[in-house]
Amino acid sequence: MSSAANVMLAIHEKRTTPTDLYRPLRLYIASAYSEREAAAADDDLAAVRDLRADVEQPSLPDPSSLERRRDALLAYARALSLVEPRFPISSDRAHVHSLAFTWHDAFKTGKKASVASIHLEKAAVLFNLAAVYSQIALAADRATDVGIRTACGSFQSAAGAFAWMRESGVAAKAVAAGATTVDVTPECAAMLEKLMLAQAQECFFEKVIAGGKPPALCSKVARQVGIFYEEAYAALSAAPLSQHFDKTWVSHVQLKAAQFYADACYRCSLDLHEKEEIAQEIARLKIGISALADAKKVARGVAAPLLDSVNKLESNMKTNLERAMKENDRVYLMRVPDASSLGALPAASLVKPTSLAEVLDASKERLFSSLVPDGSMKALSKYTEMVDNIIRTQAEKLQQASEITRVRLKEMDLPDSILSLEGNITLPLDLKEDVEAVQISGGPAGLEAELQQLRDLSRVNQELLVQTEEMLQKEANEDAQFRTQFGSRWTRPQSSTLTKNIQDRLNLFASNLKTAGDSDSQIERGLKESYPLMSILDRRPIESALPSISRPIMSLDGNEDAIVGALKQSLRQLESLGAQRAGLEDMLKEMKRKDDILPKLMAGVGSHDDLFKKEISKYDPVCAEIADNIVAQEQLLLQIQAQNEQFAAVFNLEDYKVARERCYKQIAAAVAKYRDIKKNINEGLNFYVTLQEAIGKIKQQCSDFIMTRNIQCREMIEDVQKKLAGFSFSSSSSQASMQRNTSVPPDQNSPSPPPPSSHAPHAQGPYGVPPGGDSRPGYSQPEQRPAYSQPYPPYGTPPQQPPYGAPSQQPPYGAPHPGHYQQPPHQQPPNHDYGQQAYPGGWRGQYYNPHQPQPQPQPPYPQPPYNAQGSYPPHQSSYYRPQ
């Protein structure tokens, strides 16, 4: 401690011994993390070592050196905040080996503490920081405005450093770690905080006195100076400080407390004198003089300037007391009140400890940023969970508010009723999508064209079936003719025996076609009966079919426009609140995205709970805005409800709603009926395409069969003729043979295209297409349907119907069909003998030689227009059931 001519005190710094931080900390990093991390932290370790070395050097008394010293202590204090959470330099944790800090007592330099505790190091650095601030204040020239401001601010900063020691728990932790020197105890920190505040307030007292402020204000400022000194003196008189400080220190503080109490009495007496309250003036002066006399009796070793200042004040007070007593005896004759009857002097505190949170904040420092202990990560996870809870809770409130708005507006039929009044009528979204799908697919008007496609396909299938049956019948007639001509010599099997399976299959196809025709008639009747219902779907736009709200024919007061305008204004306000909620939710998410407190956690300033409480509070304004928004929305919904009731009464909304719902139901029923008929048509188209492919394959097999029979026929004729002639090759025999051949001309027995017919598909182009044109008119989209016994099954979205001649996805003929109608069984290859030997004894001609490749016969007619593979997936169908 040192005193100056202006009788204020500064504190000396604590002394320390050199300590090597580099090696122990590096060994710990290599052990706890890795050698790679230790090498990466070399620069940071060297920086901490250099900062510690700067602190170890003694300070110089000049102002510039004191400021550099202050900055060095602040930098080292921030570094210690980053070291503390990463390195367990405490006796109660895993120890960083060979690292201990030694510090001497600032007031009794012979005492020292040497402890392996980061808390002792932090407490000592904060103590020295406060001491340097006090020295800067004492060095300032308080005779100038700048000097007095510097001194006052520095004393408050010193008080802030001592307050930080006490409030952050650093002093208590240092004591708990074994730091036995009194100067770093919480009690000493509290006493020094009050002492620094007293001297800062004293600077203000000097300023108000120099500024000629009123005596009442000067009295209040002086009284607060005395209160601070009294609190410091009380701490000095109690353990553990009572036996630690020098007696001159205690006397100085005690005398200062008495001086400023007496000065407050003196300034108050001046104010009372101006008010001519002489009796109280006399009482205040007597109390102040008594306090000074008592303090001077015990004052030992105080600075002479302080005693001079006290004596001068005492002299002034005695002079004023004599004058006041004379005036009272001669003029006022007032009774002087007892000291106990007077109230306490008012005080005005103009100072407080300066918070060092900002200058000690190490969150922006980069030292050891790559080292993150598990404890810090757990703390960060806890904070993140707290933030997530806030975000989730507020998001749920916002979503609930939006849902309440949606439900309430739907109950009030808003804003649809307003839009209807303005002509902006809309269908419910799902119903509108259904109608659009119907219109895109052609609408009810397009169903007649699809029915015509059914008729065309039915006709084509019938013609193919007739052509196939005629081919078989012609071959059978020729076989019967030769059998009659040659009698028993004609030994090959009858055609009816070989074609029985094919004929059965053709009969089945004919039966299916008949059933299909009945189903087509039923579909056609259903379309005709339902068309008036479905015609509403051809309205474009469909909203033109809906009823609208009309204004009342007669108006009593003509306020319809005002009612509508007020309701629309309220709806706009409600929409604005909804947009505000969306913005608040985005704001919360953005705040969370930017919320990174890990640097602050690693800075180790204060407890985690205090940090969390401070950081989480930044979400409070947004949460408050959300609450206000929800309250405002509820009030606005009540207002809208009242306005809507008035609107409904004026515009007769109940009748409009009934008419609208009736129209909705009509449209929905029309869509359902359309889908039903469309589905049946699609299934019919799919059936006919599949059946056409099957009939085409049967027809090809029949053609192959007839070609084979024609070859057999020629070979057998030659064989019979040779037997009749006794295998003679005379010219007469040859002529006879030629005559017999003439009776069966080769061009008649060989396969040839049937004559042109208007009913044959190969004799004309595909239906509705000119020769050489595209034979694939688009079909509607067929779809699976339930049993045809149900006239119109439920609607399902139909797959795309292939055009005429397009590849079909139906299974090849002969494979089991997934539908209910019977498919023809698999046919044998063209050169097969259809399950029987053509001749008894197994004789075969060259056509049956399996070792010689046979040319593939070409069919005697063009391929049907629907014989390609279709694009229809196999499905369970009962559209056409076999008889």
JSON list of N, CA and C in Angstrom, two decimals, residues 124-173:
[
{"chain": "A", "resi": 124, "resn": "ALA", "atom": "N", "xyz": [-4.86, -14.53, -8.50]},
{"chain": "A", "resi": 124, "resn": "ALA", "atom": "CA", "xyz": [-3.70, -13.64, -8.36]},
{"chain": "A", "resi": 124, "resn": "ALA", "atom": "C", "xyz": [-3.64, -12.65, -9.53]},
{"chain": "A", "resi": 125, "resn": "VAL", "atom": "N", "xyz": [-3.94, -13.14, -10.75]},
{"chain": "A", "resi": 125, "resn": "VAL", "atom": "CA", "xyz": [-3.91, -12.25, -11.92]},
{"chain": "A", "resi": 125, "resn": "VAL", "atom": "C", "xyz": [-5.00, -11.18, -11.80]},
{"chain": "A", "resi": 126, "resn": "LEU", "atom": "N", "xyz": [-6.19, -11.59, -11.36]},
{"chain": "A", "resi": 126, "resn": "LEU", "atom": "CA", "xyz": [-7.27, -10.60, -11.17]},
{"chain": "A", "resi": 126, "resn": "LEU", "atom": "C", "xyz": [-6.90, -9.59, -10.08]},
{"chain": "A", "resi": 127, "resn": "PHE", "atom": "N", "xyz": [-6.27, -10.06, -8.99]},
{"chain": "A", "resi": 127, "resn": "PHE", "atom": "CA", "xyz": [-5.84, -9.15, -7.93]},
{"chain": "A", "resi": 127, "resn": "PHE", "atom": "C", "xyz": [-4.86, -8.12, -8.48]},
{"chain": "A", "resi": 128, "resn": "ASN", "atom": "N", "xyz": [-3.87, -8.60, -9.24]},
{"chain": "A", "resi": 128, "resn": "ASN", "atom": "CA", "xyz": [-2.89, -7.68, -9.81]},
{"chain": "A", "resi": 128, "resn": "ASN", "atom": "C", "xyz": [-3.52, -6.73, -10.82]},
{"chain": "A", "resi": 129, "resn": "LEU", "atom": "N", "xyz": [-4.53, -7.21, -11.56]},
{"chain": "A", "resi": 129, "resn": "LEU", "atom": "CA", "xyz": [-5.23, -6.34, -12.50]},
{"chain": "A", "resi": 129, "resn": "LEU", "atom": "C", "xyz": [-5.92, -5.21, -11.74]},
{"chain": "A", "resi": 130, "resn": "ALA", "atom": "N", "xyz": [-6.56, -5.52, -10.63]},
{"chain": "A", "resi": 130, "resn": "ALA", "atom": "CA", "xyz": [-7.22, -4.49, -9.81]},
{"chain": "A", "resi": 130, "resn": "ALA", "atom": "C", "xyz": [-6.18, -3.53, -9.24]},
{"chain": "A", "resi": 131, "resn": "ALA", "atom": "N", "xyz": [-5.04, -4.08, -8.81]},
{"chain": "A", "resi": 131, "resn": "ALA", "atom": "CA", "xyz": [-3.99, -3.23, -8.26]},
{"chain": "A", "resi": 131, "resn": "ALA", "atom": "C", "xyz": [-3.48, -2.25, -9.31]},
{"chain": "A", "resi": 132, "resn": "VAL", "atom": "N", "xyz": [-3.28, -2.72, -10.54]},
{"chain": "A", "resi": 132, "resn": "VAL", "atom": "CA", "xyz": [-2.80, -1.83, -11.60]},
{"chain": "A", "resi": 132, "resn": "VAL", "atom": "C", "xyz": [-3.84, -0.75, -11.90]},
{"chain": "A", "resi": 133, "resn": "TYR", "atom": "N", "xyz": [-5.13, -1.12, -11.92]},
{"chain": "A", "resi": 133, "resn": "TYR", "atom": "CA", "xyz": [-6.17, -0.11, -12.12]},
{"chain": "A", "resi": 133, "resn": "TYR", "atom": "C", "xyz": [-6.10, 0.96, -11.02]},
{"chain": "A", "resi": 134, "resn": "SER", "atom": "N", "xyz": [-5.88, 0.53, -9.77]},
{"chain": "A", "resi": 134, "resn": "SER", "atom": "CA", "xyz": [-5.82, 1.51, -8.67]},
{"chain": "A", "resi": 134, "resn": "SER", "atom": "C", "xyz": [-4.60, 2.43, -8.82]},
{"chain": "A", "resi": 135, "resn": "GLN", "atom": "N", "xyz": [-3.51, 1.85, -9.33]},
{"chain": "A", "resi": 135, "resn": "GLN", "atom": "CA", "xyz": [-2.31, 2.68, -9.53]},
{"chain": "A", "resi": 135, "resn": "GLN", "atom": "C", "xyz": [-2.51, 3.67, -10.68]},
{"chain": "A", "resi": 136, "resn": "ILE", "atom": "N", "xyz": [-3.22, 3.23, -11.72]},
{"chain": "A", "resi": 136, "resn": "ILE", "atom": "CA", "xyz": [-3.52, 4.16, -12.82]},
{"chain": "A", "resi": 136, "resn": "ILE", "atom": "C", "xyz": [-4.39, 5.31, -12.30]},
{"chain": "A", "resi": 137, "resn": "ALA", "atom": "N", "xyz": [-5.36, 4.99, -11.45]},
{"chain": "A", "resi": 137, "resn": "ALA", "atom": "CA", "xyz": [-6.23, 6.04, -10.89]},
{"chain": "A", "resi": 137, "resn": "ALA", "atom": "C", "xyz": [-5.45, 7.00, -10.02]},
{"chain": "A", "resi": 138, "resn": "LEU", "atom": "N", "xyz": [-4.57, 6.46, -9.19]},
{"chain": "A", "resi": 138, "resn": "LEU", "atom": "CA", "xyz": [-3.81, 7.32, -8.29]},
{"chain": "A", "resi": 138, "resn": "LEU", "atom": "C", "xyz": [-2.84, 8.21, -9.05]},
{"chain": "A", "resi": 139, "resn": "ALA", "atom": "N", "xyz": [-2.36, 7.71, -10.21]},
{"chain": "A", "resi": 139, "resn": "ALA", "atom": "CA", "xyz": [-1.39, 8.49, -10.99]},
{"chain": "A", "resi": 139, "resn": "ALA", "atom": "C", "xyz": [-2.05, 9.60, -11.79]},
{"chain": "A", "resi": 140, "resn": "ALA", "atom": "N", "xyz": [-3.37, 9.57, -11.92]},
{"chain": "A", "resi": 140, "resn": "ALA", "atom": "CA", "xyz": [-4.06, 10.58, -12.71]},
{"chain": "A", "resi": 140, "resn": "ALA", "atom": "C", "xyz": [-4.08, 11.92, -11.98]},
{"chain": "A", "resi": 141, "resn": "ASP", "atom": "N", "xyz": [-4.06, 12.98, -12.73]},
{"chain": "A", "resi": 141, "resn": "ASP", "atom": "CA", "xyz": [-4.11, 14.34, -12.17]},
{"chain": "A", "resi": 141, "resn": "ASP", "atom": "C", "xyz": [-5.57, 14.73, -11.99]},
{"chain": "A", "resi": 142, "resn": "ARG", "atom": "N", "xyz": [-6.05, 14.66, -10.75]},
{"chain": "A", "resi": 142, "resn": "ARG", "atom": "CA", "xyz": [-7.47, 14.91, -10.53]},
{"chain": "A", "resi": 142, "resn": "ARG", "atom": "C", "xyz": [-7.79, 16.41, -10.52]},
{"chain": "A", "resi": 143, "resn": "ALA", "atom": "N", "xyz": [-6.81, 17.23, -10.72]},
{"chain": "A", "resi": 143, "resn": "ALA", "atom": "CA", "xyz": [-7.09, 18.66, -10.81]},
{"chain": "A", "resi": 143, "resn": "ALA", "atom": "C", "xyz": [-7.69, 19.03, -12.15]},
{"chain": "A", "resi": 144, "resn": "THR", "atom": "N", "xyz": [-7.61, 18.12, -13.13]},
{"chain": "A", "resi": 144, "resn": "THR", "atom": "CA", "xyz": [-8.19, 18.36, -14.46]},
{"chain": "A", "resi": 144, "resn": "THR", "atom": "C", "xyz": [-9.41, 17.46, -14.64]},
{"chain": "A", "resi": 145, "resn": "ASP", "atom": "N", "xyz": [-10.27, 17.87, -15.59]},
{"chain": "A", "resi": 145, "resn": "ASP", "atom": "CA", "xyz": [-11.46, 17.07, -15.87]},
{"chain": "A", "resi": 145, "resn": "ASP", "atom": "C", "xyz": [-11.09, 15.68, -16.41]},
{"chain": "A", "resi": 146, "resn": "VAL", "atom": "N", "xyz": [-10.10, 15.66, -17.30]},
{"chain": "A", "resi": 146, "resn": "VAL", "atom": "CA", "xyz": [-9.69, 14.36, -17.85]},
{"chain": "A", "resi": 146, "resn": "VAL", "atom": "C", "xyz": [-9.10, 13.49, -16.76]},
{"chain": "A", "resi": 147, "resn": "GLY", "atom": "N", "xyz": [-8.28, 14.07, -15.93]},
{"chain": "A", "resi": 147, "resn": "GLY", "atom": "CA", "xyz": [-7.65, 13.30, -14.86]},
{"chain": "A", "resi": 147, "resn": "GLY", "atom": "C", "xyz": [-8.67, 12.75, -13.88]},
{"chain": "A", "resi": 148, "resn": "ILE", "atom": "N", "xyz": [-9.66, 13.56, -13.51]},
{"chain": "A", "resi": 148, "resn": "ILE", "atom": "CA", "xyz": [-10.63, 13.08, -12.53]},
{"chain": "A", "resi": 148, "resn": "ILE", "atom": "C", "xyz": [-11.52, 11.99, -13.12]},
{"chain": "A", "resi": 149, "resn": "ARG", "atom": "N", "xyz": [-11.82, 12.12, -14.44]},
{"chain": "A", "resi": 149, "resn": "ARG", "atom": "CA", "xyz": [-12.59, 11.05, -15.08]},
{"chain": "A", "resi": 149, "resn": "ARG", "atom": "C", "xyz": [-11.78, 9.77, -15.16]},
{"chain": "A", "resi": 150, "resn": "THR", "atom": "N", "xyz": [-10.47, 9.90, -15.46]},
{"chain": "A", "resi": 150, "resn": "THR", "atom": "CA", "xyz": [-9.60, 8.72, -15.52]},
{"chain": "A", "resi": 150, "resn": "THR", "atom": "C", "xyz": [-9.52, 8.05, -14.16]},
{"chain": "A", "resi": 151, "resn": "ALA", "atom": "N", "xyz": [-9.31, 8.86, -13.13]},
{"chain": "A", "resi": 151, "resn": "ALA", "atom": "CA", "xyz": [-9.19, 8.30, -11.79]},
{"chain": "A", "resi": 151, "resn": "ALA", "atom": "C", "xyz": [-10.48, 7.61, -11.37]},
{"chain": "A", "resi": 152, "resn": "CYS", "atom": "N", "xyz": [-11.61, 8.28, -11.60]},
{"chain": "A", "resi": 152, "resn": "CYS", "atom": "CA", "xyz": [-12.90, 7.69, -11.20]},
{"chain": "A", "resi": 152, "resn": "CYS", "atom": "C", "xyz": [-13.16, 6.39, -11.94]},
{"chain": "A", "resi": 153, "resn": "GLY", "atom": "N", "xyz": [-12.90, 6.36, -13.26]},
{"chain": "A", "resi": 153, "resn": "GLY", "atom": "CA", "xyz": [-13.12, 5.14, -14.04]},
{"chain": "A", "resi": 153, "resn": "GLY", "atom": "C", "xyz": [-12.19, 4.02, -13.64]},
{"chain": "A", "resi": 154, "resn": "SER", "atom": "N", "xyz": [-10.94, 4.34, -13.36]},
{"chain": "A", "resi": 154, "resn": "SER", "atom": "CA", "xyz": [-9.98, 3.30, -12.98]},
{"chain": "A", "resi": 154, "resn": "SER", "atom": "C", "xyz": [-10.31, 2.71, -11.62]},
{"chain": "A", "resi": 155, "resn": "PHE", "atom": "N", "xyz": [-10.74, 3.56, -10.67]},
{"chain": "A", "resi": 155, "resn": "PHE", "atom": "CA", "xyz": [-11.13, 3.02, -9.37]},
{"chain": "A", "resi": 155, "resn": "PHE", "atom": "C", "xyz": [-12.35, 2.08, -9.52]},
{"chain": "A", "resi": 156, "resn": "GLN", "atom": "N", "xyz": [-13.29, 2.45, -10.38]},
{"chain": "A", "resi": 156, "resn": "GLN", "atom": "CA", "xyz": [-14.45, 1.58, -10.60]},
{"chain": "A", "resi": 156, "resn": "GLN", "atom": "C", "xyz": [-14.03, 0.27, -11.29]},
{"chain": "A", "resi": 157, "resn": "SER", "atom": "N", "xyz": [-13.04, 0.34, -12.20]},
{"chain": "A", "resi": 157, "resn": "SER", "atom": "CA", "xyz": [-12.54, -0.88, -12.83]},
{"chain": "A", "resi": 157, "resn": "SER", "atom": "C", "xyz": [-11.83, -1.76, -11.82]},
{"chain": "A", "resi": 158, "resn": "ALA", "atom": "N", "xyz": [-11.08, -1.14, -10.90]},
{"chain": "A", "resi": 158, "resn": "ALA", "atom": "CA", "xyz": [-10.45, -1.93, -9.84]},
{"chain": "A", "resi": 158, "resn": "ALA", "atom": "C", "xyz": [-11.50, -2.61, -8.98]},
{"chain": "A", "resi": 159, "resn": "ALA", "atom": "N", "xyz": [-12.56, -1.86, -8.65]},
{"chain": "A", "resi": 159, "resn": "ALA", "atom": "CA", "xyz": [-13.66, -2.47, -7.90]},
{"chain": "A", "resi": 159, "resn": "ALA", "atom": "C", "xyz": [-14.29, -3.61, -8.69]},
{"chain": "A", "resi": 160, "resn": "GLY", "atom": "N", "xyz": [-14.40, -3.45, -10.03]},
{"chain": "A", "resi": 160, "resn": "GLY", "atom": "CA", "xyz": [-14.95, -4.52, -10.85]},
{"chain": "A", "resi": 160, "resn": "GLY", "atom": "C", "xyz": [-14.09, -5.76, -10.85]},
{"chain": "A", "resi": 161, "resn": "ALA", "atom": "N", "xyz": [-12.76, -5.60, -10.84]},
{"chain": "A", "resi": 161, "resn": "ALA", "atom": "CA", "xyz": [-11.87, -6.76, -10.78]},
{"chain": "A", "resi": 161, "resn": "ALA", "atom": "C", "xyz": [-12.02, -7.51, -9.46]},
{"chain": "A", "resi": 162, "resn": "PHE", "atom": "N", "xyz": [-12.09, -6.75, -8.36]},
{"chain": "A", "resi": 162, "resn": "PHE", "atom": "CA", "xyz": [-12.28, -7.42, -7.07]},
{"chain": "A", "resi": 162, "resn": "PHE", "atom": "C", "xyz": [-13.67, -8.09, -6.99]},
{"chain": "A", "resi": 163, "resn": "ALA", "atom": "N", "xyz": [-14.68, -7.41, -7.58]},
{"chain": "A", "resi": 163, "resn": "ALA", "atom": "CA", "xyz": [-16.01, -8.01, -7.60]},
{"chain": "A", "resi": 163, "resn": "ALA", "atom": "C", "xyz": [-16.02, -9.29, -8.43]},
{"chain": "A", "resi": 164, "resn": "TRP", "atom": "N", "xyz": [-15.29, -9.29, -9.54]},
{"chain": "A", "resi": 164, "resn": "TRP", "atom": "CA", "xyz": [-15.22, -10.50, -10.39]},
{"chain": "A", "resi": 164, "resn": "TRP", "atom": "C", "xyz": [-14.57, -11.65, -9.63]},
{"chain": "A", "resi": 165, "resn": "MET", "atom": "N", "xyz": [-13.51, -11.34, -8.87]},
{"chain": "A", "resi": 165, "resn": "MET", "atom": "CA", "xyz": [-12.88, -12.38, -8.04]},
{"chain": "A", "resi": 165, "resn": "MET", "atom": "C", "xyz": [-13.89, -13.03, -7.11]},
{"chain": "A", "resi": 166, "resn": "ARG", "atom": "N", "xyz": [-14.74, -12.20, -6.51]},
{"chain": "A", "resi": 166, "resn": "ARG", "atom": "CA", "xyz": [-15.68, -12.71, -5.52]},
{"chain": "A", "resi": 166, "resn": "ARG", "atom": "C", "xyz": [-16.89, -13.38, -6.17]},
{"chain": "A", "resi": 167, "resn": "GLU", "atom": "N", "xyz": [-17.48, -12.73, -7.15]},
{"chain": "A", "resi": 167, "resn": "GLU", "atom": "CA", "xyz": [-18.73, -13.22, -7.71]},
{"chain": "A", "resi": 167, "resn": "GLU", "atom": "C", "xyz": [-18.55, -14.44, -8.61]},
{"chain": "A", "resi": 168, "resn": "SER", "atom": "N", "xyz": [-17.43, -14.54, -9.30]},
{"chain": "A", "resi": 168, "resn": "SER", "atom": "CA", "xyz": [-17.21, -15.68, -10.18]},
{"chain": "A", "resi": 168, "resn": "SER", "atom": "C", "xyz": [-16.77, -16.93, -9.43]},
{"chain": "A", "resi": 169, "resn": "GLY", "atom": "N", "xyz": [-16.48, -16.77, -8.14]},
{"chain": "A", "resi": 169, "resn": "GLY", "atom": "CA", "xyz": [-16.05, -17.92, -7.35]},
{"chain": "A", "resi": 169, "resn": "GLY", "atom": "C", "xyz": [-14.58, -18.22, -7.45]},
{"chain": "A", "resi": 170, "resn": "VAL", "atom": "N", "xyz": [-13.83, -17.39, -8.17]},
{"chain": "A", "resi": 170, "resn": "VAL", "atom": "CA", "xyz": [-12.39, -17.65, -8.33]},
{"chain": "A", "resi": 170, "resn": "VAL", "atom": "C", "xyz": [-11.68, -17.60, -6.97]},
{"chain": "A", "resi": 171, "resn": "ALA", "atom": "N", "xyz": [-12.03, -16.58, -6.14]},
{"chain": "A", "resi": 171, "resn": "ALA", "atom": "CA", "xyz": [-11.37, -16.45, -4.84]},
{"chain": "A", "resi": 171, "resn": "ALA", "atom": "C", "xyz": [-11.70, -17.63, -3.94]},
{"chain": "A", "resi": 172, "resn": "ALA", "atom": "N", "xyz": [-12.96, -18.04, -3.91]},
{"chain": "A", "resi": 172, "resn": "ALA", "atom": "CA", "xyz": [-13.35, -19.18, -3.08]},
{"chain": "A", "resi": 172, "resn": "ALA", "atom": "C", "xyz": [-12.67, -20.46, -3.54]},
{"chain": "A", "resi": 173, "resn": "LYS", "atom": "N", "xyz": [-12.57, -20.67, -4.85]},
{"chain": "A", "resi": 173, "resn": "LYS", "atom": "CA", "xyz": [-11.91, -21.87, -5.37]},
{"chain": "A", "resi": 173, "resn": "LYS", "atom": "C", "xyz": [-10.42, -21.85, -5.06]}
]
